[in-house]
Short mmCIF file of C-alpha atoms in Angstrom, two decimals:
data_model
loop_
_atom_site.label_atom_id
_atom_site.label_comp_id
_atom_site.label_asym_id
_atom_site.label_seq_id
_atom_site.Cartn_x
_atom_site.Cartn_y
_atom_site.Cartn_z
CA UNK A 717 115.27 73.50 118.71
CA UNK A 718 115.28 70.79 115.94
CA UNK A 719 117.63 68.28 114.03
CA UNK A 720 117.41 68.27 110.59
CA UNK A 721 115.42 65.32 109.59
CA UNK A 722 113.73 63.82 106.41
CA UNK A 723 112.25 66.55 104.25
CA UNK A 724 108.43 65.59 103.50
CA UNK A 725 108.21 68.60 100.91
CA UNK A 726 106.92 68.35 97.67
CA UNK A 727 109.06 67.03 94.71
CA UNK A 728 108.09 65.69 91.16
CA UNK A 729 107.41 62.65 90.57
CA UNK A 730 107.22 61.26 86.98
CA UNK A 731 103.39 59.85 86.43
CA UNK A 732 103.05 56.22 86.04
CA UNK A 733 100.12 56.30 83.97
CA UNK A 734 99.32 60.03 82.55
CA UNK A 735 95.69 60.45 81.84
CA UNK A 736 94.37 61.74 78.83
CA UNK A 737 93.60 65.06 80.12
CA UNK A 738 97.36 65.30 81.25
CA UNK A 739 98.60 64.45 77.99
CA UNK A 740 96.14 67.19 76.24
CA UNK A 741 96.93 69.84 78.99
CA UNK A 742 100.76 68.96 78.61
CA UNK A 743 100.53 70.04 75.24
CA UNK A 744 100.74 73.54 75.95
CA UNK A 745 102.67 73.70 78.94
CA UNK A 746 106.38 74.82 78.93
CA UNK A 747 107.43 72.17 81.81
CA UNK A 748 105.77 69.20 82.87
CA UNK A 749 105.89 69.60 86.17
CA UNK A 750 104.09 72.88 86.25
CA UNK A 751 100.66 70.33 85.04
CA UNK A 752 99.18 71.10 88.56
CA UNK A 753 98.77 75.03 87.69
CA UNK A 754 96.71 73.72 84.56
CA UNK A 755 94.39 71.80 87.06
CA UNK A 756 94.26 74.61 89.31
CA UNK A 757 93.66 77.13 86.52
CA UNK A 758 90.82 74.92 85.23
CA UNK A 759 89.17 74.58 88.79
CA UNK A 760 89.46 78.45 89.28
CA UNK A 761 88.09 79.16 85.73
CA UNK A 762 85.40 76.65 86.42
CA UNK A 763 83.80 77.81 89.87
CA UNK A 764 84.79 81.24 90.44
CA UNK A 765 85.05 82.83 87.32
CA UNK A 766 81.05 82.01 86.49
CA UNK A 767 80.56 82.95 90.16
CA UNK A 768 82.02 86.11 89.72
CA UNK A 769 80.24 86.71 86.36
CA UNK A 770 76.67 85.67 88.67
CA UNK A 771 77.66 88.27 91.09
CA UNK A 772 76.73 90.96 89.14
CA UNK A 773 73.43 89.73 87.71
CA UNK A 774 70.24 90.81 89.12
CA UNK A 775 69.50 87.46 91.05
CA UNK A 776 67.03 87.42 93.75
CA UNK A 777 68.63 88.58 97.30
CA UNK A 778 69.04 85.21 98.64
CA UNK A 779 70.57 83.91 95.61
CA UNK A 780 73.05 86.53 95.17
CA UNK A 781 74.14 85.70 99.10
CA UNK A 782 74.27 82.74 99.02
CA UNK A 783 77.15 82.71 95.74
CA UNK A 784 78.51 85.33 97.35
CA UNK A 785 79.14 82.71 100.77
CA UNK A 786 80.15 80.07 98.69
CA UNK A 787 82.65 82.66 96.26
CA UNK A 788 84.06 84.13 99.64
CA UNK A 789 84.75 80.78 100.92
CA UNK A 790 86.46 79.40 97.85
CA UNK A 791 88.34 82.43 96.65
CA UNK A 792 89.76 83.43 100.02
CA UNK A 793 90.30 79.60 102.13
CA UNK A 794 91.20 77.64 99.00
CA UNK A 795 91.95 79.01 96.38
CA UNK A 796 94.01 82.42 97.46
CA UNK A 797 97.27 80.73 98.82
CA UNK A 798 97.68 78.39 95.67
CA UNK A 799 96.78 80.72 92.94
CA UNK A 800 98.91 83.67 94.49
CA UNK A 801 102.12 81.59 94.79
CA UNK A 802 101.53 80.15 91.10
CA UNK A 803 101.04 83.57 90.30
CA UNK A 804 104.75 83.73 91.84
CA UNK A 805 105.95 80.75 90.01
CA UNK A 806 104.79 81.69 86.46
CA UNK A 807 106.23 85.21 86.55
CA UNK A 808 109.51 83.92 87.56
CA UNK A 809 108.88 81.01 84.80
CA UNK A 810 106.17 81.20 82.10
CA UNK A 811 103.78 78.67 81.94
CA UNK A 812 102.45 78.01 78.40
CA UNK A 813 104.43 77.67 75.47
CA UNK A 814 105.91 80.45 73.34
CA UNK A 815 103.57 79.12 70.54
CA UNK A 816 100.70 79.69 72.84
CA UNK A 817 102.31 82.73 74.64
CA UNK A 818 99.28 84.80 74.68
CA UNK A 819 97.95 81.98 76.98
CA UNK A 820 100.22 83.49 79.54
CA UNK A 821 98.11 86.39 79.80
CA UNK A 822 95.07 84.64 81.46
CA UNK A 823 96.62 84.42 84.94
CA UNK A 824 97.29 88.39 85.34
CA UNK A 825 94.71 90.29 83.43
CA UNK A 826 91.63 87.88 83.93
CA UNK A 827 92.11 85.64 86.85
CA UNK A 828 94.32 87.56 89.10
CA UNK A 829 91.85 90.76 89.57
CA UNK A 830 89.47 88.06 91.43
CA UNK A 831 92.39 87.41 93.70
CA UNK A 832 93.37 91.30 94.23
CA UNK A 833 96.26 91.07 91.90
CA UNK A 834 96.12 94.23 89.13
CA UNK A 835 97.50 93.23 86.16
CA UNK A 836 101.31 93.58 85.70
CA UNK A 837 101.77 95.25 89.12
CA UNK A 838 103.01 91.84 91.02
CA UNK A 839 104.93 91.03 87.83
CA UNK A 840 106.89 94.39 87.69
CA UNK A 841 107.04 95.05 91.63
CA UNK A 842 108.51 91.15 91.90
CA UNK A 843 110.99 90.84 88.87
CA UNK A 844 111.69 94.31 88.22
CA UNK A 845 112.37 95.76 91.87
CA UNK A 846 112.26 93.25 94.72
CA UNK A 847 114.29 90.32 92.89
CA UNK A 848 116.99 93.13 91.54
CA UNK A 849 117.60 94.81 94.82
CA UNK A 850 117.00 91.95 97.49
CA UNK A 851 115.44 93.76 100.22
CA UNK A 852 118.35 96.10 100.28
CA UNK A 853 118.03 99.79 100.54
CA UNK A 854 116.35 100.57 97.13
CA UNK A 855 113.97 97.94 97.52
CA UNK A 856 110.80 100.40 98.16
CA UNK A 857 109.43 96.94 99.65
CA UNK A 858 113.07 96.02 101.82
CA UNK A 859 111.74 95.01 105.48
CA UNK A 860 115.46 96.16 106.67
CA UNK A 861 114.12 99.87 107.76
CA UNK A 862 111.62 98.52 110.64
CA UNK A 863 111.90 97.00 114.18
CA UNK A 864 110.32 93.51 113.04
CA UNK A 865 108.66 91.98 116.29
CA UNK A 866 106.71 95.59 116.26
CA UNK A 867 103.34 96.05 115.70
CA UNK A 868 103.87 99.50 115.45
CA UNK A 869 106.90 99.38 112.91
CA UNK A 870 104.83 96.78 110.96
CA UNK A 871 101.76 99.14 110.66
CA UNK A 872 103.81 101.97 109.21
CA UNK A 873 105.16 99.25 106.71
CA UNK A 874 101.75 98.10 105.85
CA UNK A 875 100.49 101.57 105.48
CA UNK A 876 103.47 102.81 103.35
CA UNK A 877 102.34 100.17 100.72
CA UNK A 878 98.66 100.39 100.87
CA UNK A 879 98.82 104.42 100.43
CA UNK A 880 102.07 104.68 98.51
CA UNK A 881 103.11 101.23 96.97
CA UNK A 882 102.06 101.74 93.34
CA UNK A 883 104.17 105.48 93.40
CA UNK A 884 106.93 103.71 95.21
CA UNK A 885 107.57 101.41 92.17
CA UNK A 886 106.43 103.55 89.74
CA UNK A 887 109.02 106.05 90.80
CA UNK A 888 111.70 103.39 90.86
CA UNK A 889 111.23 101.99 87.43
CA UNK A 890 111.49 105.58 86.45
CA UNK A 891 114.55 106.58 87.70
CA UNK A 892 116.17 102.82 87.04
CA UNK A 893 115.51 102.86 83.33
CA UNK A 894 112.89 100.04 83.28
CA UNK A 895 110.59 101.35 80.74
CA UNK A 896 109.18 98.57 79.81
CA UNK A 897 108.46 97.32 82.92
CA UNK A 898 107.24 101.07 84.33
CA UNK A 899 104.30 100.99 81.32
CA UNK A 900 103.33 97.70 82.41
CA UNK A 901 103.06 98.58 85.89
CA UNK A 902 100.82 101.77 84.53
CA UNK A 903 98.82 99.74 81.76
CA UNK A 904 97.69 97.08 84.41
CA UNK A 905 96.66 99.42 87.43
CA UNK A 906 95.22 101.59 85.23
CA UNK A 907 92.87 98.90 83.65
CA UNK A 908 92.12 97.87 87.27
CA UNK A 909 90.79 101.14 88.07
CA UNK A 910 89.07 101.90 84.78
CA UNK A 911 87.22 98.25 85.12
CA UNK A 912 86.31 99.15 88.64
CA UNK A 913 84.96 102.61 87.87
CA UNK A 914 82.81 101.02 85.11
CA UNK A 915 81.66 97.79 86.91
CA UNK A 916 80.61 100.32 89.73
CA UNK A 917 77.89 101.68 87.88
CA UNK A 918 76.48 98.67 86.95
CA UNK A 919 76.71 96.79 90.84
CA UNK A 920 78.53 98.42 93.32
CA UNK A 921 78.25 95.55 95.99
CA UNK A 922 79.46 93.14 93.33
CA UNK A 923 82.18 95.63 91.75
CA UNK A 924 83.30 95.65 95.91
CA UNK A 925 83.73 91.89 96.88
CA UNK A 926 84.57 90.77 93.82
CA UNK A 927 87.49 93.30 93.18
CA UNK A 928 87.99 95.74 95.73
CA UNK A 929 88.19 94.03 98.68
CA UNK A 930 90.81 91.35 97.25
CA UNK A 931 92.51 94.13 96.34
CA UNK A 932 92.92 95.02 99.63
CA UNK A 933 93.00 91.49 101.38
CA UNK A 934 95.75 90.66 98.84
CA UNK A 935 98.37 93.76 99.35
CA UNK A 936 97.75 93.32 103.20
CA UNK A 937 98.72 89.60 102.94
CA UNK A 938 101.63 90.15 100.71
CA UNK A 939 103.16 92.61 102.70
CA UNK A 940 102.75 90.31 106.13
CA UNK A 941 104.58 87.40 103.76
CA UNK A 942 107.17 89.80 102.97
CA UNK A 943 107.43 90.93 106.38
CA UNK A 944 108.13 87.37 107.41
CA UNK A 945 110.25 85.98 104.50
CA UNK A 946 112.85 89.17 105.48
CA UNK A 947 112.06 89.56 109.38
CA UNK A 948 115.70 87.57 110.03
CA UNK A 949 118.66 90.05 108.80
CA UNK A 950 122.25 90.47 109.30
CA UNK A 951 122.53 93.51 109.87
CA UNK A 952 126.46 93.11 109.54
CA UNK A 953 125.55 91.55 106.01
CA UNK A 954 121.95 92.87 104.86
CA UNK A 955 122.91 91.84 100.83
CA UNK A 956 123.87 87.81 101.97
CA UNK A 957 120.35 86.37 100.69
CA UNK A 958 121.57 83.36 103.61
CA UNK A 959 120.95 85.71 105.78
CA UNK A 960 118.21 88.41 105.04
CA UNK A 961 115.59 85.81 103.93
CA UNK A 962 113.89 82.40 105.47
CA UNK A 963 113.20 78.99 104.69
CA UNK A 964 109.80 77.17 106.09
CA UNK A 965 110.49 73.27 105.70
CA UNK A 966 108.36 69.92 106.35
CA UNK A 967 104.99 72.02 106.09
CA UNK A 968 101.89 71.84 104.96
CA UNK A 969 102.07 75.24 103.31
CA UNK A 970 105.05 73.92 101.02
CA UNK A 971 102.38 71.50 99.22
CA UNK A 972 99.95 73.58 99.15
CA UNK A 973 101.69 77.01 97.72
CA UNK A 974 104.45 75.04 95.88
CA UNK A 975 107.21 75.50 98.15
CA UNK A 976 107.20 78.55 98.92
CA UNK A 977 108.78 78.35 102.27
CA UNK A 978 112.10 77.92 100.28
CA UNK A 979 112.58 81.83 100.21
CA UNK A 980 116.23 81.85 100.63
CA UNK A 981 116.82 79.00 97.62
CA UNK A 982 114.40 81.23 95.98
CA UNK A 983 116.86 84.46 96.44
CA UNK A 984 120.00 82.55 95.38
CA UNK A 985 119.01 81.34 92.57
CA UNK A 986 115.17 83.25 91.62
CA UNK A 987 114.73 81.19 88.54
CA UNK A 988 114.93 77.53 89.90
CA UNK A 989 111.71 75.22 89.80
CA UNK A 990 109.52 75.14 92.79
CA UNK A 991 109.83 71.69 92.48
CA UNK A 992 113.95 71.84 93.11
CA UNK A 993 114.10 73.57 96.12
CA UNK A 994 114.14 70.58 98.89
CA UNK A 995 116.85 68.97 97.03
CA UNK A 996 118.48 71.96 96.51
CA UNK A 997 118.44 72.81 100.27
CA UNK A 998 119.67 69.09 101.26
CA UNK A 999 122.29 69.24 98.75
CA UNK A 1000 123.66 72.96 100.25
CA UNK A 1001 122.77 72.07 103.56
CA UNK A 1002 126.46 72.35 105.10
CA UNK A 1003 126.25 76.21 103.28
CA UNK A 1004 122.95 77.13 105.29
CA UNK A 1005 124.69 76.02 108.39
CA UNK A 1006 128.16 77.88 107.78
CA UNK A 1007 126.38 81.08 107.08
CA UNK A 1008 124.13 80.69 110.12
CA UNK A 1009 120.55 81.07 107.94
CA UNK A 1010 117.47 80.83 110.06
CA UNK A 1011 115.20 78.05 109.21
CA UNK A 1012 112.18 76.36 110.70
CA UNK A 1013 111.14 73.01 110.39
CA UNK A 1014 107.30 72.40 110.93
CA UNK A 1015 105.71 76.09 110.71
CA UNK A 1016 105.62 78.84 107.89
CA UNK A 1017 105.08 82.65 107.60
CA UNK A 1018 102.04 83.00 109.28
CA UNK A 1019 103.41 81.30 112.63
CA UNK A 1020 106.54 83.30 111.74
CA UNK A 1021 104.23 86.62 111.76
CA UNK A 1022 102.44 85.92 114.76
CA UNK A 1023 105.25 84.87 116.96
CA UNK A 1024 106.65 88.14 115.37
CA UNK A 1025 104.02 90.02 116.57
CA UNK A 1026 103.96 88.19 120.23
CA UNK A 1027 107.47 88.22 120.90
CA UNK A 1028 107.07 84.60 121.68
CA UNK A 1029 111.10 83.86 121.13
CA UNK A 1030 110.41 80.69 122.48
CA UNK A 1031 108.27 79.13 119.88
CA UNK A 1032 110.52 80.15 117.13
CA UNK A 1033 112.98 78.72 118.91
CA UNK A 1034 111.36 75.65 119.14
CA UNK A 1035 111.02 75.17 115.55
CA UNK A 1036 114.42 76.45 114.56
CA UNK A 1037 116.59 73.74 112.91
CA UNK A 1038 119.73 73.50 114.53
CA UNK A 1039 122.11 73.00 110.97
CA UNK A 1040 125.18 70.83 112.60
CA UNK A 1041 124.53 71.73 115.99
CA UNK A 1042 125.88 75.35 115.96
CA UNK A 1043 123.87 76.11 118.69
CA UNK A 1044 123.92 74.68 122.48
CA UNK A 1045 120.46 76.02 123.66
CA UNK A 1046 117.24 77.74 122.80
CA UNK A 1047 118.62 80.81 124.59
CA UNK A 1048 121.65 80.96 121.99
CA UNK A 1049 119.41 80.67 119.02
CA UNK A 1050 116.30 83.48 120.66
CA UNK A 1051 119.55 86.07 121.03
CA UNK A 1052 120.07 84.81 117.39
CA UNK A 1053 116.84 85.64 116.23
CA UNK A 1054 116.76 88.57 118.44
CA UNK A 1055 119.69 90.01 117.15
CA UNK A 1056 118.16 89.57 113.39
CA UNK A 1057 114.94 91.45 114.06
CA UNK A 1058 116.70 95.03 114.81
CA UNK A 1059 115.72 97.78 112.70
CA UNK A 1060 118.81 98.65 111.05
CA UNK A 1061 119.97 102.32 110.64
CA UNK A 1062 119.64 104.04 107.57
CA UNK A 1063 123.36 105.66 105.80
CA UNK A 1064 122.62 109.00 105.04
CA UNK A 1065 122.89 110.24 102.09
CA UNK A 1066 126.48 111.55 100.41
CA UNK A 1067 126.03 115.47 100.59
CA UNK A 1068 126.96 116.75 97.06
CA UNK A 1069 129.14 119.23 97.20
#
């Protein structure tokens, strides 16, 4: 186990000297401290977007690999983690300024299909179901169902989503009223297919790697986050977002994805800055520690996954913070987490009468 300790995650910090570009680029930005999606959104638009354009030209064979090596390697080991947790931010808070509001359209409809993301489905699935019902029973996403240190109970999650993900929410916007957010869903996944029907028949290998597999690379690592971010729940208390969601601190991941490992900050209150969350943790610290939440100092949801998957206790164990010493040994806090990770039994439904 650990003591809490100095948090080393990211914060902002008010530039000393602003550059020119930042003062041009701040221009249209709705907070300041969201400047380093602008420099990430200029990067993106500057390497892969051309690549991706390339992709489907008639180049000579070796050309065509070789952009394709270089678009693989940028799109999936730098750029994926940072543009989809943006993506994350900016739905929960736009990013350009209502006077340049259709700006906010870039992201989803042309840069998010080379990362796998349709077009209004991660918006509507995110605000319109997951944030609303918090894992909980209506959730068509909610972990809470599923044995999650299972393989096999993680593989029938996965494949629920792949094959029936877009229904799923689709049917629950229905039947919830969201109309709105039910056409965007439709008019975004719909676009998606109709773009990768036509692209097809002008170069299928190109239509493939630049669309189709991020589509499918993206949905697999969203559901393995998810998985993660909910694999701790009281089963006693299932709605208490201290206790059916995780926070990652002191890692790497938090500067590069902007925090993310903040997920139960993130529940409690959805709409705070990335840039709050390690102050907002300190300052509720006492809270987190009261309500027994799980948090891990030093890894994030990918070591959470695999140790998950490899029942190794131990190692989550080792990372756990100990909040005010609550605990008095590893063995207390592995029948902790132990205890968290059982598939919790559905309530059947009231029988009309």
């Amino acid at each position: 186990m650990k003591v809490l300790t100095t948090l080393t995650d990211p914060v902002y910090t008010e530039p000393v000297a602003p550059t020119r570009l930042d003062t041009f680029l701040l221009r249209f930005c709705q907070d300041k401290r969201d400047l380093p999606f602008l420099y990430l959104l200029l990067e993106i638009s500057a390497t892969l977007l051309p690549m991706a354009v390339a992709l489907f030209l008639p180049l000579p064979g070796w050309a065509w690999w070789s952009v394709l090596v270089v678009y693989l390697g940028l799109s999936t080991f730098y750029f994926k983690g940072p543009f989809g947790l943006m993506l994350h931010c900016t739905s929960h808070r736009i990013l350009f300024k209502k006077k340049y509001g259709w700006m906010n359209q870039y992201i989803p409809w042309v840069i998010g299909p080379l990362f796998g993301q349709t077009p209004e489905t991660y918006y509507t699935h995110h605000m319109g179901m997951h944030h609303p019902e918090n894992n909980l029973p209506d959730d068509e996403s909610s972990t809470m169902y599923y044995q999650r240190d299972s393989w096999l109970s993680f593989g029938h999650y996965l494949a629920d989503f792949l094959l029936l993900g877009f229904p799923k929410l689709f049917g629950y916007l229905s039947r919830t009223g969201k109309t709105k957010f039910k056409w965007r869903a439709f008019k975004g996944e719909l676009a998606f297919i109709l773009a990768c029907v036509v692209l097809a028949f002008l170069n299928l290998p190109a239509t493939f790697v630049v669309l189709i597999l991020p589509l499918i690379v993206a949905r697999i690592v969203m559901m393995l986050g998810n998985w993660s971010q909910h694999a701790f729940i009281d089963g006693n208390d299932p709605a208490n977002c201290y206790t059916n969601s995780v926070t990652c601190i002191n890692t790497k991941y938090n500067h590069k994805c902007w925090n993310d490992g903040y997920h139960i900050s993130h529940h409690l209150k959805p709409a705070l800055h990335w840039t709050e969350h390690p102050n907002h943790f300190r300052k509720n610290v006492a809270e987190y520690a009261r309500q027994e939440s799980v948090v891990f100092d030093g890894i994030h949801f990918l070591h959470i996954f695999a140790y998950l998957m490899t029942r190794r206790y131990d190692l989550l164990a080792r990372n756990f913070v100990n909040l005010d010493g609550r605990y008095a040994s590893d063995v207390e806090i592995i029948d902790l987490l132990k205890a968290r990770t059982q598939r919790i039994a559905r309530v059947p439904e009231p029988v009309l009468a």
